[in-house]
Every structure is written in structure tokens, then in C-alpha cells.
Amino acid sequence: MATKYIFVTGGVVSSLGKGIVAASLGRLLKSRGFSVVIQKFDPYINVDPGTMSPFQHGEVFVTDDGAETDLDLGHYERFTDTSLGKINNVTSGSIYQTVIKKERKGEYLGATVQTIPHITNEIKARIKKATAQFKPDFLITEVGGTIGDIESLPFIEAIRQFRTEAGFGNSLSIHVTLVPYLPTSGELKTKPSQHSVSVLRSYGIQPEILVCRTSKPLPKKEKEKLALFCSVPVDAVIECKDLKSIYEVPLALEEQQMAHVVLQRLQLLDKKPNLDSWKKLVEKIKNPKTTYKIAIAGKYTNLSDAYISVVEALKHAGYHKDAKIDIKWINSEECVDMAKAKEILSDVDGLVVPGGFGVRGIEGKLNAIRYARENNLPFLGLCLGMQCTVIEYARNVVGLKGANSTEFNEGTPYPVIDFMPEQKNIDELGGTMRLGKFDCVLQKGTKAFDAYGKVKTISERHRHRYEVNNEYKKQIEDAGLVFSGVSPDGQLCEIVEYPKNDWFVACQFHPEFKSRPEHPHPLFEGLINAISDQKNLKN
């Protein structure tokens, strides 16, 4: 079938969960046997989020092809179990950059370059490029921000044009909006949604489906009112009530026949969905048999979105052990004193030290890792977490006092972590790290080898500039730390582990990006399995 296009916008306020709605709809369509690809339009001028602070933007998600993208792409991949790429995250910055480069080359043949048609044409070209690359049955495009934001207007205009060009019955507009509850009057208010749809209409787009975010059930009376004022059929007013888990959303939308309405509006026959495995997943989420408390020691702990893929990966592994994961957020700066680190970590079942940049909080991370190693606390280090693992071991076991990364101390007497050679002459920060998927060869007989199902070569996603300095590799190995995964040429250390502990593994890559709710990542499963085994022994 020819690709059908679904555009998801949001109104009233930001953070309504448009990405979860788009991902959930993708899941429902996939459960009916359709192929689905999801794309994100972000109106900010940054070319990508790679240079943005996690405090402002949350996690930077990395794709197989090395794109640094919005965290919503993580939701898209997890819900639809697909691998996306550079074309799936389009920013205003990338659009303007492309248009300006074309103008500088003279490709516009002397024409005055304008928002319409040049910017909007480039936006439409990205939709067409994603279609050509993936050839999906459905391309779902989410527009970031809120309707009425001045920066998103070129995207909305491009969508209006595209829908006209695609022809009747080939595209659909879904508008996600807020229906607030006023406790003082005990009422759900539809007026904000009416105004939001009115603004969207003024831009030339009439939504066919309205998804209403609400904290209370949406009565029939309010649905009828929204249908009347927003020119949407009553069956296309979909309630999206607050739920305990994001993984409940697809089933809640299915109960209201959202996918059926979408297919009907696009003149396609509905198919019986196969959601059995998803229903089993949700049952496990809602009825855990035990709880594991896991510490995440990082520097961005005031904003959980900065580590959202790590949190989700832990949850995925927990679900498959019928366990709820209770996250204990630890600001690593609080662990600079070793006695304090012991106190903070004394009540947890496991520890994760995630990625990050900069020297702040590093000494606290080293103390947390040392505590885990010395007390057989199941531990998983990710990216910077692996670098810290090597530094801690070099200092406290190998005896290289003052060992460090040149990122934190250029004058360290033992630079056990150093700049990758190809990074030395780079003077631009954006998009210049070691990015995307790379192969890793596993050493037989190691915990990593067993966790991955005894396969020799794996492929994982990276985002870093620094690596283990090979000059110190043998010295560290001789002292007992095992380098269980290396690059195919043997030059880059990818996984280290301490075999004396039940689970003490750290990797240079980001395994969290490839975890799925129905298919947990092997390294996170290894961590949770070790925790489970330790708990069973105690009982």
C-alpha cells in the first residue's frame, strides 16, 4: 500500500505526552500487521540536541547511524521495536542549515530565499525522504512544542501544504490537548481545547482526531461538547487519562478504538490486533511480586529525563523478573566523602553509574563504584561509568595513585583514560564524537559473553570522546580487571568486568538505547538477575 501520513500536534501546554501518544498509536498499528515509522519535528534552532544541557532538554538519544536526537525517539523505538535514524529527527536548525548551504552554493539560481516556499519545501523533503528510506505503511510525524508557538509555524505550514498535495484520504491530523480539572468547581473544562483547535484551524489544519489528556474520566457530555465546537466526530474524541505506566497507554487507546478510527478516516480496513504479549507485559507491570531498589549515581539527578533510557531499561529487566524497580537518585557530589557514600548506598540492591560529561561529581562516582566493588553490590557502569570504573581500579587496586582521565585532569601522572586519537584535532563540539553503532568482540567465559547468549560479536551504540588508554591495559588486566569486550581490531576497550563479584560490569557504549519493554537488554538483565540471585540467597 502507498504510505499514509499521520501528523500529531499538541495544544494548551507542553509536555502533554504527544510522543507517547504517537508511539502508542504506532504500536497499535504494528499490532495489526502494518509497518510504522515515526518522525519528530523539533522547532528549536539547534541543529540537534547534542550540544544542549540535559537539564534543559533531557537525555540525548543516539541512533544506529549516529544521530544525536530528541528523547522521544527512544519512546518510538521502544514502543514499535524499530531502529530509527538521522531522518527521524528534524530540527529547525537542520532545516535552516540545509537551506543556507544551498543558497551559498547558488542552488536557488538568484531567487530570494524565503520561509515559503524554500523552508517549507525543505521540511516536506524530509517527510518524503523518510518515506523513501523506510517505505512504511504509516509515517507518523510528531511536531514538538505547542500550537501557537512562533517557532513551529513553518512546520505547521509545511504540513498544511503536504496534506493538500498528498490528496484526500492519505493523511490525518491528530491534536493532543489538555482538558484541565478544576477542583474548586469540580469540573473538567473544555474551553482551552476549543481555543487550541481554533488556533490550529487558523493555520489551515482541521484535526480529524482529538486526544484529550485528563486527570479524570471524560464524560460523554464533555466529549459531545468538544465534538461540536471542534468539528470532530464524537467517536474521534479520545480520552487519554493519566496512568501509572506509559506502557498502559496503547491498551487504553485501543479500548477507545483509536486505531480503528484512524484506519476508518484513512479509508483502510481494520484488522484484528495481536496485543497478547503487550497485555502480559502490562499485567507484570501492574502486579509485581517483589521490589528491587537500585541507585543511579549521576550529576543530572534533579531531572530524571536526563537518564530516561537508563530508567526504562532497568524497568524492562525488572518486568521480566516480576519486579518493580525503585530508583534511588543519588547526586554523586554527595558521595565525595567515602563514609557518606557507604551510608547512602547501604540500603540499595544495585548501583548504576550512567554517562555524562565534565569533572563535577566524578570523585563521588569513584567512591560509589569502589563501595560496589568492595561489597559485592551488583553494579553496571555506562560510558563515563566505565571510565570511572577503570580510574577507580587503577587508583585503589593497581596502585596508580592520582590516575585519572585527561578530561578531568590533563596533568594526571597516569592518564588511564585519554582522548581518542581521531578526536584530538576537532574544534567543533556538535556531532563530532564517536557516535552510533560499532561492533564489539566478546571474550569467551566472561559474564558479558554469557549475558549476550554466548555470541562472539555484538553491536552497540556509542557517544563519547575518551577511551581506555592502551598503555595501561596490561597493568590493569594483570591486577584482575578483565577486558571482556574490545573493538574488532583490538584497539578499543568496550567492556570491563571484575570476575570476583556476582555482577560488576561496565561498558563504554550505551546499552540502554537498545532495550525494549518486551526484550530487555542483556547487560541490564545481568544486573537484575544478580540482584535476584543475591536476594534469593538471603531468603
Coordinates of C-alpha atoms in Angstrom, one line a residue:
M1 CA 0.0 0.0 0.0
A2 CA 1.0 3.6 -0.5
T3 CA 2.3 5.4 2.6
K4 CA -0.4 7.1 4.8
Y5 CA 0.7 10.1 6.8
I6 CA -0.4 11.0 10.4
F7 CA 0.6 14.3 11.9
V8 CA 0.5 14.8 15.7
T9 CA 0.4 18.2 17.2
G10 CA -0.2 19.5 20.8
G11 CA -2.1 22.4 22.3
V12 CA -2.7 24.3 25.6
V13 CA 0.6 23.3 27.4
S14 CA 3.8 21.5 26.6
S15 CA 4.8 18.0 28.0
L16 CA 1.3 16.6 27.2
G17 CA 2.8 13.3 26.1
K18 CA 2.4 13.7 22.3
G19 CA 5.4 11.4 21.9
I20 CA 3.8 8.6 24.0
V21 CA 0.5 9.1 22.0
A22 CA 2.4 8.8 18.7
A23 CA 4.4 5.8 19.9
S24 CA 1.2 4.1 21.3
L25 CA -0.6 4.6 18.0
G26 CA 2.4 3.2 16.2
R27 CA 2.2 0.1 18.5
L28 CA -1.5 -0.4 17.8
L29 CA -1.0 -0.2 14.0
K30 CA 2.0 -2.6 14.2
S31 CA -0.1 -5.0 16.2
R32 CA -2.4 -5.1 13.1
G33 CA 0.4 -6.0 10.8
F34 CA 1.2 -2.6 9.4
S35 CA 4.7 -1.2 9.1
V36 CA 5.2 2.0 11.0
V37 CA 7.9 4.7 11.2
I38 CA 7.8 7.7 13.5
Q39 CA 9.4 11.1 12.8
K40 CA 9.9 14.1 15.2
F41 CA 9.9 17.7 14.1
D42 CA 11.6 19.9 16.7
P43 CA 11.2 23.7 16.3
Y44 CA 14.4 24.8 18.1
I45 CA 17.3 26.3 16.2
N46 CA 19.9 23.9 17.5
V47 CA 21.0 21.5 14.7
D48 CA 20.5 18.6 17.1
P49 CA 20.3 18.3 21.0
G50 CA 23.9 17.1 21.1
T51 CA 25.2 20.4 22.5
M52 CA 22.2 21.1 24.8
S53 CA 22.3 20.7 28.5
P54 CA 20.4 17.7 29.9
F55 CA 18.9 20.0 32.5
Q56 CA 17.2 21.9 29.7
H57 CA 16.5 19.1 27.2
G58 CA 16.7 15.8 29.0
E59 CA 18.6 12.8 27.5
V60 CA 20.2 12.8 24.1
F61 CA 19.1 9.6 22.4
V62 CA 21.6 8.1 19.9
T63 CA 20.5 6.0 16.8
D64 CA 22.4 3.3 15.0
D65 CA 23.5 5.7 12.3
G66 CA 25.0 8.1 14.8
A67 CA 22.3 10.8 15.1
E68 CA 22.0 12.7 18.4
T69 CA 18.3 13.0 18.8
D70 CA 15.4 14.0 21.0
L71 CA 14.5 11.6 23.7
D72 CA 11.1 10.9 22.1
L73 CA 12.9 8.8 19.5
G74 CA 13.7 6.4 22.4
H75 CA 9.9 6.1 23.1
Y76 CA 9.3 5.5 19.4
E77 CA 11.9 2.7 19.2
R78 CA 10.8 1.1 22.5
F79 CA 7.0 1.0 21.7
T80 CA 7.4 0.0 18.0
D81 CA 10.5 -2.2 18.4
T82 CA 12.2 -0.5 15.4
S83 CA 15.5 1.2 14.8
L84 CA 15.3 4.8 13.6
G85 CA 18.0 7.2 12.2
K86 CA 19.0 10.7 11.3
I87 CA 16.0 11.4 9.1
N88 CA 13.7 10.7 12.0
N89 CA 14.6 13.8 14.0
V90 CA 14.3 17.1 12.1
T91 CA 15.0 20.4 13.8
S92 CA 14.6 24.0 12.6
G93 CA 18.4 24.3 12.9
S94 CA 19.0 21.4 10.5
I95 CA 16.4 22.8 8.0
Y96 CA 17.8 26.3 8.0
Q97 CA 21.4 25.0 7.8
T98 CA 20.5 23.0 4.7
V99 CA 18.7 25.9 3.0
I100 CA 21.5 28.4 3.8
K101 CA 24.1 25.9 2.4
K102 CA 22.0 25.6 -0.8
E103 CA 21.8 29.4 -1.1
R104 CA 25.5 29.8 -0.6
K105 CA 26.1 27.3 -3.4
G106 CA 23.7 29.2 -5.7
E107 CA 21.3 26.4 -6.0
Y108 CA 18.3 28.8 -5.9
L109 CA 19.5 30.5 -9.0
G110 CA 19.3 34.0 -7.7
A111 CA 15.8 33.7 -6.2
T112 CA 15.0 35.5 -2.9
V113 CA 15.1 32.7 -0.3
Q114 CA 12.0 32.8 1.9
T115 CA 10.2 30.8 4.5
I116 CA 7.6 29.9 1.9
P117 CA 8.4 28.1 -0.3
H118 CA 12.1 27.3 0.5
I119 CA 11.9 26.4 4.2
T120 CA 8.6 24.6 3.9
N121 CA 9.8 22.8 0.8
E122 CA 12.8 21.5 2.8
I123 CA 10.5 20.3 5.6
K124 CA 8.4 18.5 3.1
A125 CA 11.5 17.0 1.6
R126 CA 12.4 15.4 4.9
I127 CA 8.9 13.7 5.1
K128 CA 9.5 12.4 1.5
K129 CA 13.0 11.3 2.4
A130 CA 11.8 9.3 5.4
T131 CA 9.1 7.7 3.2
A132 CA 11.6 6.8 0.5
Q133 CA 14.1 5.4 3.1
F134 CA 11.7 3.2 5.1
K135 CA 8.7 2.7 2.7
P136 CA 6.3 2.3 5.6
D137 CA 2.6 1.8 5.5
F138 CA 2.3 4.7 8.0
L139 CA 4.6 7.6 8.7
I140 CA 3.7 9.3 12.0
T141 CA 5.1 12.8 12.4
E142 CA 5.1 14.5 15.8
V143 CA 5.5 18.3 15.9
G144 CA 7.3 19.4 19.1
G145 CA 6.2 22.4 21.1
T146 CA 2.7 23.8 21.4
I147 CA 0.3 25.2 18.7
G148 CA 0.7 28.9 18.8
D149 CA 4.5 28.9 19.3
I150 CA 6.0 31.2 16.7
E151 CA 9.0 28.9 16.0
S152 CA 6.8 25.9 14.9
L153 CA 4.8 27.9 12.3
P154 CA 7.0 26.8 9.3
F155 CA 6.4 23.1 10.2
I156 CA 2.6 23.6 10.5
E157 CA 2.5 25.4 7.2
A158 CA 4.6 22.7 5.6
I159 CA 2.2 20.1 6.9
R160 CA -0.8 22.0 5.6
Q161 CA 0.8 22.1 2.1
F162 CA 1.9 18.4 2.3
R163 CA -1.6 17.3 3.2
T164 CA -3.1 19.2 0.3
E165 CA -0.5 17.6 -2.1
A166 CA -1.0 14.1 -0.6
G167 CA -4.7 14.2 -1.5
F168 CA -7.9 13.3 0.3
G169 CA -7.8 10.2 2.4
N170 CA -4.0 9.9 2.5
S171 CA -3.2 12.0 5.7
L172 CA -4.6 12.6 9.1
S173 CA -4.2 15.3 11.8
I174 CA -4.3 14.3 15.5
H175 CA -4.3 17.1 18.0
V176 CA -3.4 16.3 21.6
T177 CA -4.8 18.8 24.1
L178 CA -5.4 19.3 27.8
V179 CA -8.8 19.1 29.5
P180 CA -8.0 20.5 32.9
Y181 CA -10.0 19.6 36.0
L182 CA -10.8 22.5 38.4
P183 CA -11.2 21.0 41.9
T184 CA -12.9 24.2 43.3
S185 CA -15.8 23.8 40.9
G186 CA -15.5 20.0 40.4
E187 CA -15.5 20.5 36.6
L188 CA -13.5 19.4 33.6
K189 CA -13.0 22.5 31.3
T190 CA -13.1 22.1 27.5
K191 CA -12.5 25.8 26.7
P192 CA -8.7 25.5 26.5
S193 CA -9.0 22.7 23.9
Q194 CA -11.6 24.7 21.9
H195 CA -9.2 27.6 21.7
S196 CA -6.3 25.4 20.8
V197 CA -8.2 23.8 17.9
S198 CA -9.3 27.2 16.8
V199 CA -5.6 28.3 16.5
L200 CA -4.8 25.2 14.6
R201 CA -7.7 25.8 12.2
S202 CA -6.5 29.4 11.7
Y203 CA -3.3 27.8 10.2
G204 CA -5.3 25.8 7.8
I205 CA -5.4 22.4 9.5
Q206 CA -8.6 20.9 10.8
P207 CA -7.8 17.9 13.1
E208 CA -9.7 14.7 12.4
I209 CA -9.0 13.2 15.9
L210 CA -8.8 14.9 19.3
V211 CA -6.8 13.2 22.1
C212 CA -7.7 14.7 25.4
R213 CA -5.2 14.5 28.3
T214 CA -7.1 14.5 31.5
S215 CA -6.7 13.5 35.2
K216 CA -10.4 12.5 35.4
P217 CA -12.6 10.4 33.1
L218 CA -14.0 12.4 30.3
P219 CA -17.9 12.2 30.5
K220 CA -20.0 11.8 27.3
K221 CA -21.3 15.3 27.7
E222 CA -17.9 16.8 27.5
K223 CA -16.9 14.6 24.5
E224 CA -20.1 15.8 22.7
K225 CA -19.3 19.4 23.5
L226 CA -15.7 19.1 22.2
A227 CA -17.0 17.3 19.1
L228 CA -19.5 20.1 18.4
F229 CA -17.1 23.1 19.0
C230 CA -14.0 21.4 17.3
S231 CA -15.8 19.9 14.3
V232 CA -14.6 16.4 15.2
P233 CA -17.0 13.3 15.3
V234 CA -17.7 12.1 18.9
D235 CA -16.0 8.8 18.3
A236 CA -12.9 10.7 17.3
V237 CA -12.7 12.4 20.7
I238 CA -10.3 10.1 22.6
E239 CA -9.8 10.2 26.3
C240 CA -6.1 9.8 27.4
K241 CA -6.3 9.7 31.2
D242 CA -3.3 9.8 33.5
L243 CA -2.0 6.2 34.0
K244 CA 0.7 4.8 36.4
S245 CA 2.8 3.4 33.5
I246 CA 3.3 4.7 30.0
Y247 CA 3.1 1.1 28.7
E248 CA -0.6 1.1 29.7
V249 CA -1.4 3.9 27.1
P250 CA -1.6 1.7 24.0
L251 CA -4.2 -0.6 25.7
A252 CA -6.2 2.4 27.0
L253 CA -6.3 3.9 23.5
E254 CA -7.2 0.5 22.0
E255 CA -10.2 0.3 24.4
Q256 CA -11.5 3.5 22.7
Q257 CA -10.8 2.1 19.2
M258 CA -8.4 4.9 18.3
A259 CA -6.6 2.8 15.7
H260 CA -9.9 1.8 14.3
V261 CA -10.9 5.4 13.9
V262 CA -7.6 6.2 12.3
L263 CA -8.0 3.4 9.7
Q264 CA -11.6 4.4 9.0
R265 CA -10.6 8.0 8.4
L266 CA -7.8 6.8 6.0
Q267 CA -10.2 4.6 4.2
L268 CA -8.5 1.3 5.2
L269 CA -9.9 -1.9 6.5
D270 CA -9.3 -2.6 10.2
K271 CA -7.5 -5.8 11.2
K272 CA -7.7 -7.8 14.4
P273 CA -4.8 -6.6 16.6
N274 CA -2.4 -9.0 18.3
L275 CA -1.7 -7.4 21.7
D276 CA -1.3 -10.5 23.7
S277 CA 2.4 -10.0 24.6
W278 CA 1.7 -6.4 25.4
K279 CA -1.2 -7.3 27.7
K280 CA 1.1 -9.8 29.5
L281 CA 3.7 -7.0 29.9
V282 CA 1.2 -4.6 31.4
E283 CA 0.0 -7.4 33.8
K284 CA 3.6 -7.8 35.0
I285 CA 3.9 -4.1 35.5
K286 CA 0.7 -3.8 37.5
N287 CA 1.3 -6.9 39.6
P288 CA 4.9 -7.1 40.6
K289 CA 5.9 -9.9 43.0
T290 CA 8.9 -8.1 44.5
T291 CA 10.8 -4.7 44.5
Y292 CA 14.4 -4.0 43.8
K293 CA 16.0 -0.8 45.0
I294 CA 18.6 0.5 42.6
A295 CA 20.8 3.6 42.9
I296 CA 21.6 5.8 40.0
A297 CA 24.6 7.9 40.8
G298 CA 24.9 10.8 38.4
K299 CA 25.1 14.6 38.1
Y300 CA 21.7 15.3 36.5
T301 CA 19.6 13.6 39.1
N302 CA 17.3 16.6 39.6
L303 CA 15.9 15.8 36.1
S304 CA 15.0 12.2 35.6
D305 CA 14.5 12.8 31.9
A306 CA 18.3 13.1 31.7
Y307 CA 18.6 9.4 32.2
I308 CA 15.2 8.3 30.9
S309 CA 16.5 5.4 28.7
V310 CA 18.5 4.1 31.7
V311 CA 15.4 4.1 33.9
E312 CA 13.3 2.4 31.2
A313 CA 16.0 -0.2 30.6
L314 CA 16.1 -1.0 34.3
K315 CA 12.3 -1.3 34.4
H316 CA 12.3 -3.6 31.3
A317 CA 14.7 -6.0 33.0
G318 CA 12.7 -5.8 36.2
Y319 CA 9.4 -6.6 34.5
H320 CA 10.9 -9.9 33.3
K321 CA 11.7 -10.8 36.9
D322 CA 8.2 -9.8 38.0
A323 CA 9.9 -7.0 39.9
K324 CA 9.2 -3.3 40.4
I325 CA 12.3 -1.1 40.2
D326 CA 12.5 1.5 42.9
I327 CA 15.1 4.2 41.8
K328 CA 17.1 5.9 44.4
W329 CA 18.5 9.0 42.8
I330 CA 22.0 9.9 44.2
N331 CA 23.7 13.2 43.4
S332 CA 27.3 11.9 43.1
E333 CA 28.6 15.1 44.7
E334 CA 27.1 13.8 47.9
C335 CA 29.4 10.7 47.8
V336 CA 32.7 12.7 47.8
D337 CA 33.2 11.5 51.4
M338 CA 33.6 7.7 51.4
A339 CA 31.8 7.3 54.7
K340 CA 28.9 9.3 53.3
A341 CA 28.9 7.1 50.2
K342 CA 28.7 3.9 52.3
E343 CA 25.8 5.4 54.2
I344 CA 23.9 6.4 51.1
L345 CA 24.4 3.0 49.4
S346 CA 23.8 0.8 52.4
D347 CA 20.1 0.2 51.6
V348 CA 20.2 -0.5 47.8
D349 CA 20.2 -3.7 45.9
G350 CA 22.3 -2.5 43.0
L351 CA 24.1 0.5 41.5
V352 CA 24.2 2.1 38.1
V353 CA 26.6 4.9 37.2
P354 CA 25.4 6.4 33.9
G355 CA 27.1 8.5 31.2
G356 CA 27.8 12.2 31.4
F357 CA 30.5 14.9 30.8
G358 CA 32.7 17.1 32.9
V359 CA 34.6 16.8 36.2
R360 CA 31.7 17.7 38.6
G361 CA 30.7 14.7 40.8
I362 CA 33.5 12.4 39.5
E363 CA 35.1 11.7 42.9
G364 CA 31.7 10.8 44.2
K365 CA 31.1 8.3 41.4
L366 CA 34.5 6.8 42.1
N367 CA 33.6 6.2 45.7
A368 CA 30.2 4.7 44.8
I369 CA 31.9 2.3 42.4
R370 CA 34.6 1.4 45.0
Y371 CA 31.8 0.6 47.5
A372 CA 30.1 -1.6 45.0
R373 CA 33.3 -3.5 44.1
E374 CA 34.4 -4.0 47.7
N375 CA 30.9 -5.0 48.9
N376 CA 29.8 -7.2 46.0
L377 CA 27.0 -4.9 45.2
P378 CA 25.7 -5.6 41.7
F379 CA 26.9 -2.8 39.5
L380 CA 26.6 -1.6 35.9
G381 CA 28.7 1.3 34.5
L382 CA 27.7 3.0 31.3
C383 CA 30.0 5.1 29.1
L384 CA 31.5 7.5 31.7
G385 CA 30.6 4.9 34.3
M386 CA 33.1 2.5 32.6
Q387 CA 35.8 5.2 32.5
C388 CA 35.2 5.8 36.2
T389 CA 35.4 2.1 36.9
V390 CA 38.8 1.9 35.3
I391 CA 40.1 5.0 37.1
E392 CA 38.8 3.6 40.5
Y393 CA 40.5 0.3 39.9
A394 CA 43.8 1.9 38.7
R395 CA 43.9 4.0 41.8
N396 CA 42.8 1.6 44.5
V397 CA 43.9 -1.8 43.2
V398 CA 46.7 -1.3 40.7
G399 CA 48.2 1.4 42.9
L400 CA 48.4 4.1 40.3
K401 CA 47.8 7.0 42.8
G402 CA 46.4 10.0 41.0
A403 CA 45.2 8.0 38.0
N404 CA 42.6 9.9 36.1
S405 CA 41.1 10.9 32.7
T406 CA 42.7 13.7 30.8
E407 CA 39.2 15.1 30.5
F408 CA 39.3 15.9 34.2
N409 CA 43.0 16.4 34.8
E410 CA 45.3 17.0 31.8
G411 CA 48.3 16.8 34.1
T412 CA 47.5 13.4 35.7
P413 CA 50.6 11.2 36.2
Y414 CA 48.6 8.2 35.0
P415 CA 46.2 9.0 32.2
V416 CA 44.3 5.7 32.2
I417 CA 41.5 7.4 30.2
D418 CA 42.5 9.6 27.3
F419 CA 41.3 11.4 24.2
M420 CA 40.7 9.1 21.2
P421 CA 43.3 9.8 18.6
E422 CA 40.8 10.9 16.0
Q423 CA 39.3 13.4 18.4
K424 CA 42.5 15.4 19.1
N425 CA 42.1 18.0 16.3
I426 CA 38.4 18.5 16.5
D427 CA 37.4 22.1 17.3
E428 CA 33.6 21.8 17.0
L429 CA 31.5 20.0 19.7
G430 CA 28.4 19.2 17.8
G431 CA 28.1 15.8 16.1
T432 CA 31.9 15.0 16.3
M433 CA 32.0 12.3 19.0
R434 CA 32.3 8.6 18.3
L435 CA 28.6 8.2 17.5
G436 CA 26.3 5.3 16.5
K437 CA 26.7 1.6 16.4
F438 CA 30.0 -0.2 16.4
D439 CA 30.9 -3.9 16.7
C440 CA 32.4 -5.4 19.8
V441 CA 34.1 -8.8 20.1
L442 CA 33.4 -10.6 23.4
Q443 CA 35.8 -12.8 25.3
K444 CA 34.6 -16.3 25.9
G445 CA 34.0 -17.4 29.5
T446 CA 33.2 -13.9 30.8
K447 CA 29.9 -12.6 32.3
A448 CA 29.4 -10.3 29.3
F449 CA 29.8 -13.3 26.9
D450 CA 27.3 -15.3 28.9
A451 CA 24.8 -12.4 29.2
Y452 CA 24.7 -11.9 25.4
G453 CA 23.9 -15.6 24.9
K454 CA 27.5 -16.7 24.1
V455 CA 27.7 -14.8 20.8
K456 CA 31.1 -13.7 19.7
T457 CA 30.3 -10.3 18.2
I458 CA 27.7 -7.7 19.3
S459 CA 26.8 -4.2 18.0
E460 CA 26.1 -1.3 20.4
R461 CA 25.6 2.4 20.2
H462 CA 28.3 4.9 21.3
R463 CA 28.5 8.6 22.3
H464 CA 31.9 9.6 23.7
R465 CA 35.3 11.1 23.0
Y466 CA 37.5 9.4 25.6
E467 CA 38.7 5.7 25.8
V468 CA 40.8 3.5 27.9
N469 CA 44.5 4.2 27.3
N470 CA 46.0 1.0 26.0
E471 CA 49.4 1.9 27.6
Y472 CA 47.9 0.9 31.0
K473 CA 45.7 -2.0 29.8
K474 CA 48.1 -4.9 30.6
Q475 CA 48.9 -3.4 34.0
I476 CA 45.2 -3.2 34.9
E477 CA 44.5 -6.7 33.5
D478 CA 47.3 -8.2 35.5
A479 CA 45.7 -6.8 38.6
G480 CA 42.5 -8.7 38.0
L481 CA 40.1 -6.4 35.9
V482 CA 39.0 -8.3 32.8
F483 CA 38.6 -6.5 29.5
S484 CA 35.8 -8.8 28.3
G485 CA 34.8 -6.8 25.1
V486 CA 37.1 -5.0 22.6
S487 CA 36.7 -3.5 19.1
P488 CA 37.3 -5.9 16.2
D489 CA 40.8 -4.5 15.7
G490 CA 41.6 -4.9 19.4
Q491 CA 42.4 -1.2 19.9
L492 CA 39.4 0.0 21.9
C493 CA 38.3 -1.4 25.2
E494 CA 34.5 -1.7 25.2
I495 CA 33.6 -3.8 28.3
V496 CA 35.3 -4.4 31.6
E497 CA 34.3 -6.7 34.5
Y498 CA 35.5 -7.8 37.9
P499 CA 35.1 -11.6 37.9
K500 CA 35.3 -11.9 41.7
N501 CA 31.9 -10.2 42.1
D502 CA 28.5 -11.6 41.2
W503 CA 27.9 -8.7 38.7
F504 CA 30.4 -5.9 38.3
V505 CA 30.3 -4.9 34.6
A506 CA 30.9 -1.6 32.8
C507 CA 30.7 -0.8 29.1
Q508 CA 31.9 2.1 27.0
F509 CA 28.7 2.1 25.0
H510 CA 25.1 2.9 25.9
P511 CA 23.1 -0.4 26.1
E512 CA 20.1 1.4 27.4
F513 CA 19.3 2.7 23.9
K514 CA 18.6 -0.8 22.6
S515 CA 16.5 -2.1 25.5
R516 CA 12.8 -2.8 24.7
P517 CA 9.9 -3.5 27.2
E518 CA 9.4 -6.9 25.7
H519 CA 13.1 -7.6 25.1
P520 CA 15.3 -6.3 27.9
H521 CA 19.0 -5.5 27.2
P522 CA 21.3 -8.4 28.2
L523 CA 23.5 -6.2 30.4
F524 CA 20.6 -4.8 32.4
E525 CA 19.2 -8.3 32.6
G526 CA 22.5 -9.5 34.0
L527 CA 22.3 -6.8 36.7
I528 CA 18.8 -7.7 37.7
N529 CA 19.5 -11.4 37.7
A530 CA 22.4 -10.9 40.0
I531 CA 20.2 -8.8 42.4
S532 CA 17.6 -11.5 42.2
D533 CA 20.1 -14.3 43.0
Q534 CA 21.5 -12.4 45.9
K535 CA 18.0 -11.7 47.4
N536 CA 17.1 -15.4 47.0
L537 CA 20.3 -16.5 48.8
K538 CA 19.4 -14.2 51.7
N539 CA 15.9 -15.6 51.9

